[in-house]
GROMACS .gro file of C-alpha atoms in nm:
model
  242
    1UNK     CA    1  -1.281  -1.907  -1.552
    2UNK     CA    2  -1.172  -1.698  -1.855
    3UNK     CA    3  -0.864  -1.575  -1.665
    4UNK     CA    4  -0.779  -1.931  -1.562
    5UNK     CA    5  -0.820  -2.063  -1.921
    6UNK     CA    6  -0.588  -1.776  -2.045
    7UNK     CA    7  -0.321  -1.863  -1.789
    8UNK     CA    8  -0.323  -2.247  -1.824
    9UNK     CA    9  -0.241  -2.478  -2.108
   10UNK     CA   10  -0.472  -2.745  -1.974
   11UNK     CA   11  -0.813  -2.663  -1.827
   12UNK     CA   12  -1.003  -2.929  -1.624
   13UNK     CA   13  -1.369  -2.908  -1.518
   14UNK     CA   14  -1.535  -3.142  -1.273
   15UNK     CA   15  -1.867  -2.992  -1.170
   16UNK     CA   16  -2.217  -3.130  -1.089
   17UNK     CA   17  -2.374  -3.143  -1.432
   18UNK     CA   18  -2.458  -2.973  -1.762
   19UNK     CA   19  -2.600  -2.652  -1.611
   20UNK     CA   20  -2.291  -2.596  -1.400
   21UNK     CA   21  -2.060  -2.676  -1.695
   22UNK     CA   22  -2.246  -2.434  -1.932
   23UNK     CA   23  -2.214  -2.159  -1.675
   24UNK     CA   24  -1.838  -2.235  -1.639
   25UNK     CA   25  -1.782  -2.226  -2.013
   26UNK     CA   26  -2.025  -1.983  -2.154
   27UNK     CA   27  -2.142  -1.767  -1.854
   28UNK     CA   28  -1.995  -1.426  -1.763
   29UNK     CA   29  -1.614  -1.452  -1.805
   30UNK     CA   30  -1.659  -1.810  -1.906
   31UNK     CA   31  -1.354  -2.021  -1.994
   32UNK     CA   32  -1.478  -2.095  -2.335
   33UNK     CA   33  -1.397  -1.744  -2.450
   34UNK     CA   34  -1.020  -1.806  -2.396
   35UNK     CA   35  -0.995  -2.147  -2.566
   36UNK     CA   36  -0.767  -2.181  -2.867
   37UNK     CA   37  -0.582  -2.446  -3.061
   38UNK     CA   38  -0.303  -2.418  -2.807
   39UNK     CA   39  -0.534  -2.521  -2.520
   40UNK     CA   40  -0.662  -2.851  -2.390
   41UNK     CA   41  -0.999  -2.869  -2.221
   42UNK     CA   42  -1.079  -3.184  -2.019
   43UNK     CA   43  -1.436  -3.233  -1.893
   44UNK     CA   44  -1.442  -3.475  -1.600
   45UNK     CA   45  -1.799  -3.383  -1.495
   46UNK     CA   46  -2.080  -3.655  -1.520
   47UNK     CA   47  -2.295  -3.550  -1.812
   48UNK     CA   48  -2.481  -3.744  -2.077
   49UNK     CA   49  -2.314  -3.871  -2.391
   50UNK     CA   50  -2.551  -3.662  -2.607
   51UNK     CA   51  -2.457  -3.349  -2.417
   52UNK     CA   52  -2.082  -3.430  -2.456
   53UNK     CA   53  -2.113  -3.475  -2.831
   54UNK     CA   54  -2.297  -3.143  -2.861
   55UNK     CA   55  -2.030  -2.980  -2.655
   56UNK     CA   56  -1.757  -3.117  -2.878
   57UNK     CA   57  -1.930  -2.954  -3.184
   58UNK     CA   58  -1.963  -2.621  -2.993
   59UNK     CA   59  -1.593  -2.626  -2.904
   60UNK     CA   60  -1.467  -2.722  -3.244
   61UNK     CA   61  -1.450  -2.371  -3.395
   62UNK     CA   62  -1.222  -2.259  -3.115
   63UNK     CA   63  -0.962  -2.515  -3.202
   64UNK     CA   64  -0.925  -2.636  -2.847
   65UNK     CA   65  -0.840  -3.012  -2.789
   66UNK     CA   66  -1.141  -3.151  -2.613
   67UNK     CA   67  -1.107  -3.465  -2.404
   68UNK     CA   68  -1.419  -3.622  -2.238
   69UNK     CA   69  -1.284  -3.795  -1.921
   70UNK     CA   70  -1.523  -3.861  -1.638
   71UNK     CA   71  -1.410  -4.088  -1.354
   72UNK     CA   72  -1.498  -4.403  -1.173
   73UNK     CA   73  -1.450  -4.359  -0.802
   74UNK     CA   74  -1.576  -4.130  -0.521
   75UNK     CA   75  -1.432  -3.919  -0.238
   76UNK     CA   76  -1.179  -4.169  -0.087
   77UNK     CA   77  -1.029  -4.282  -0.420
   78UNK     CA   78  -1.001  -3.916  -0.521
   79UNK     CA   79  -0.816  -3.835  -0.194
   80UNK     CA   80  -0.591  -4.133  -0.254
   81UNK     CA   81  -0.524  -4.061  -0.617
   82UNK     CA   82  -0.685  -4.389  -0.709
   83UNK     CA   83  -0.965  -4.277  -0.946
   84UNK     CA   84  -1.015  -4.467  -1.278
   85UNK     CA   85  -1.011  -4.216  -1.566
   86UNK     CA   86  -1.259  -4.297  -1.845
   87UNK     CA   87  -1.097  -4.089  -2.130
   88UNK     CA   88  -1.234  -4.019  -2.476
   89UNK     CA   89  -1.113  -3.802  -2.763
   90UNK     CA   90  -0.819  -3.799  -2.993
   91UNK     CA   91  -0.614  -4.104  -2.882
   92UNK     CA   92  -0.272  -3.925  -2.919
   93UNK     CA   93  -0.403  -3.629  -2.705
   94UNK     CA   94  -0.535  -3.861  -2.437
   95UNK     CA   95  -0.201  -4.039  -2.432
   96UNK     CA   96  -0.023  -3.710  -2.397
   97UNK     CA   97  -0.238  -3.617  -2.105
   98UNK     CA   98  -0.174  -3.939  -1.906
   99UNK     CA   99   0.067  -3.770  -1.667
  100UNK     CA  100  -0.203  -3.528  -1.576
  101UNK     CA  101  -0.464  -3.808  -1.530
  102UNK     CA  102  -0.225  -4.021  -1.328
  103UNK     CA  103  -0.170  -3.746  -1.084
  104UNK     CA  104  -0.536  -3.807  -0.966
  105UNK     CA  105  -0.599  -4.164  -1.074
  106UNK     CA  106  -0.442  -4.512  -1.090
  107UNK     CA  107  -0.554  -4.605  -1.436
  108UNK     CA  108  -0.661  -4.445  -1.769
  109UNK     CA  109  -0.902  -4.645  -1.987
  110UNK     CA  110  -0.937  -4.522  -2.342
  111UNK     CA  111  -1.305  -4.532  -2.441
  112UNK     CA  112  -1.306  -4.394  -2.794
  113UNK     CA  113  -1.426  -4.062  -2.949
  114UNK     CA  114  -1.558  -3.777  -2.747
  115UNK     CA  115  -1.889  -3.885  -2.587
  116UNK     CA  116  -1.774  -4.244  -2.521
  117UNK     CA  117  -1.615  -4.140  -2.187
  118UNK     CA  118  -1.955  -4.015  -2.085
  119UNK     CA  119  -2.117  -4.335  -2.217
  120UNK     CA  120  -1.877  -4.544  -2.011
  121UNK     CA  121  -1.957  -4.337  -1.703
  122UNK     CA  122  -2.331  -4.398  -1.752
  123UNK     CA  123  -2.252  -4.771  -1.798
  124UNK     CA  124  -2.059  -4.796  -1.473
  125UNK     CA  125  -2.302  -4.586  -1.277
  126UNK     CA  126  -2.595  -4.794  -1.395
  127UNK     CA  127  -2.413  -5.096  -1.256
  128UNK     CA  128  -2.330  -4.904  -0.940
  129UNK     CA  129  -2.696  -4.812  -0.891
  130UNK     CA  130  -2.819  -5.170  -0.952
  131UNK     CA  131  -2.570  -5.317  -0.708
  132UNK     CA  132  -2.629  -5.065  -0.440
  133UNK     CA  133  -3.001  -5.087  -0.459
  134UNK     CA  134  -2.990  -5.473  -0.482
  135UNK     CA  135  -2.764  -5.489  -0.170
  136UNK     CA  136  -3.000  -5.266   0.031
  137UNK     CA  137  -3.311  -5.444  -0.102
  138UNK     CA  138  -3.178  -5.787  -0.006
  139UNK     CA  139  -3.082  -5.665   0.347
  140UNK     CA  140  -3.423  -5.507   0.399
  141UNK     CA  141  -3.593  -5.823   0.277
  142UNK     CA  142  -3.392  -6.030   0.519
  143UNK     CA  143  -3.456  -5.783   0.809
  144UNK     CA  144  -3.828  -5.816   0.758
  145UNK     CA  145  -3.783  -6.193   0.760
  146UNK     CA  146  -3.623  -6.177   1.097
  147UNK     CA  147  -3.253  -6.223   0.999
  148UNK     CA  148  -2.975  -6.065   1.199
  149UNK     CA  149  -2.791  -5.790   0.996
  150UNK     CA  150  -2.447  -5.906   1.097
  151UNK     CA  151  -2.527  -6.267   1.002
  152UNK     CA  152  -2.655  -6.141   0.657
  153UNK     CA  153  -2.339  -5.943   0.603
  154UNK     CA  154  -2.119  -6.233   0.704
  155UNK     CA  155  -2.310  -6.455   0.457
  156UNK     CA  156  -2.259  -6.204   0.171
  157UNK     CA  157  -1.891  -6.142   0.259
  158UNK     CA  158  -1.810  -6.513   0.275
  159UNK     CA  159  -1.907  -6.609  -0.077
  160UNK     CA  160  -1.909  -6.507  -0.437
  161UNK     CA  161  -2.143  -6.213  -0.378
  162UNK     CA  162  -1.877  -6.022  -0.184
  163UNK     CA  163  -1.757  -5.696  -0.338
  164UNK     CA  164  -1.543  -5.406  -0.224
  165UNK     CA  165  -1.837  -5.170  -0.259
  166UNK     CA  166  -2.056  -5.372  -0.019
  167UNK     CA  167  -1.760  -5.385   0.225
  168UNK     CA  168  -1.743  -4.998   0.220
  169UNK     CA  169  -2.124  -4.937   0.238
  170UNK     CA  170  -2.218  -5.203   0.493
  171UNK     CA  171  -2.102  -4.998   0.797
  172UNK     CA  172  -2.316  -4.701   0.687
  173UNK     CA  173  -2.626  -4.925   0.678
  174UNK     CA  174  -2.530  -5.085   1.012
  175UNK     CA  175  -2.500  -4.743   1.172
  176UNK     CA  176  -2.798  -4.584   0.980
  177UNK     CA  177  -2.564  -4.292   0.913
  178UNK     CA  178  -2.489  -4.186   0.554
  179UNK     CA  179  -2.209  -3.922   0.518
  180UNK     CA  180  -2.180  -3.870   0.138
  181UNK     CA  181  -1.893  -4.023  -0.055
  182UNK     CA  182  -2.129  -3.996  -0.356
  183UNK     CA  183  -2.449  -3.798  -0.292
  184UNK     CA  184  -2.772  -3.977  -0.358
  185UNK     CA  185  -2.900  -3.676  -0.563
  186UNK     CA  186  -2.607  -3.709  -0.807
  187UNK     CA  187  -2.683  -4.083  -0.875
  188UNK     CA  188  -3.050  -3.985  -0.930
  189UNK     CA  189  -2.924  -3.730  -1.185
  190UNK     CA  190  -2.712  -3.996  -1.356
  191UNK     CA  191  -3.001  -4.241  -1.360
  192UNK     CA  192  -3.196  -3.977  -1.559
  193UNK     CA  193  -2.904  -3.959  -1.804
  194UNK     CA  194  -2.902  -4.337  -1.833
  195UNK     CA  195  -3.278  -4.356  -1.901
  196UNK     CA  196  -3.262  -4.072  -2.158
  197UNK     CA  197  -2.962  -4.229  -2.333
  198UNK     CA  198  -3.132  -4.571  -2.335
  199UNK     CA  199  -3.438  -4.417  -2.498
  200UNK     CA  200  -3.220  -4.271  -2.770
  201UNK     CA  201  -3.038  -4.603  -2.820
  202UNK     CA  202  -3.351  -4.825  -2.803
  203UNK     CA  203  -3.173  -5.005  -2.511
  204UNK     CA  204  -3.395  -5.184  -2.261
  205UNK     CA  205  -3.319  -5.065  -1.901
  206UNK     CA  206  -3.617  -5.182  -1.700
  207UNK     CA  207  -3.426  -5.186  -1.378
  208UNK     CA  208  -3.269  -4.849  -1.464
  209UNK     CA  209  -3.619  -4.709  -1.481
  210UNK     CA  210  -3.705  -4.837  -1.134
  211UNK     CA  211  -3.371  -4.708  -1.000
  212UNK     CA  212  -3.450  -4.357  -1.125
  213UNK     CA  213  -3.785  -4.373  -0.942
  214UNK     CA  214  -3.637  -4.503  -0.614
  215UNK     CA  215  -3.341  -4.256  -0.607
  216UNK     CA  216  -3.573  -3.964  -0.688
  217UNK     CA  217  -3.790  -4.074  -0.400
  218UNK     CA  218  -3.491  -4.055  -0.173
  219UNK     CA  219  -3.411  -3.707  -0.301
  220UNK     CA  220  -3.776  -3.606  -0.248
  221UNK     CA  221  -3.757  -3.728   0.114
  222UNK     CA  222  -3.474  -3.485   0.181
  223UNK     CA  223  -3.195  -3.742   0.164
  224UNK     CA  224  -3.026  -3.614  -0.161
  225UNK     CA  225  -2.719  -3.492   0.016
  226UNK     CA  226  -2.659  -3.823   0.193
  227UNK     CA  227  -2.468  -4.109   0.043
  228UNK     CA  228  -2.612  -4.331  -0.229
  229UNK     CA  229  -2.632  -4.612   0.031
  230UNK     CA  230  -2.917  -4.410   0.185
  231UNK     CA  231  -3.124  -4.591  -0.066
  232UNK     CA  232  -3.162  -4.827   0.228
  233UNK     CA  233  -3.368  -4.561   0.399
  234UNK     CA  234  -3.595  -4.540   0.093
  235UNK     CA  235  -3.672  -4.919   0.104
  236UNK     CA  236  -3.713  -4.907   0.481
  237UNK     CA  237  -3.961  -4.621   0.435
  238UNK     CA  238  -4.158  -4.830   0.189
  239UNK     CA  239  -4.175  -5.124   0.428
  240UNK     CA  240  -4.451  -5.204   0.675
  241UNK     CA  241  -4.406  -5.030   1.012
  242UNK     CA  242  -4.396  -5.241   1.327
   0.00000   0.00000   0.00000
């Protein structure tokens, strides 16, 4: 990492969480040792807003320009260059980096000072978790009530409840096969960040608390490397057996 940071003007990290990022920056031959006022460091990893603000303070003495820019989108949007970049930091520096961001994304949303990109990421992933679990819960409820899965999906897709995410995740639930676009264990991790941040803010997140419990159950069952839509398996597992 240090050699890369020496050789590049802009260094981007997108790793699994704080521990991985700390190792990348401050471990043996860490990139942080090569940062200077001539460099730009962009963190696109999903971490908590509190961690991001602490990181900004740690990086400040080096003079590096720090941009906090996680993304909204998973594997397919990344492959298609269609991610949404949730960028925070000095507005002029974020603007200057737009060509870099638009090489991997379709839109850059400016979120404020460093930490607010991570806050936006927690906001959108809370909504993602609520929607995915709600979709799976409703389908499981209907299944136990004797409804046909295809008929339920047609009902959802024909009205105001339709969403692109439901369209993408429905075939996985139909096939009971969950190749990961966004691993369940990573959403469990983000739910913990949401709950911790909500505690610091005094924000009520009662459904977020339940989501953390359910996604952790899925991880404990050995489904952490499967897609977030494998939350359907968690609910089925909790249901009465025929």
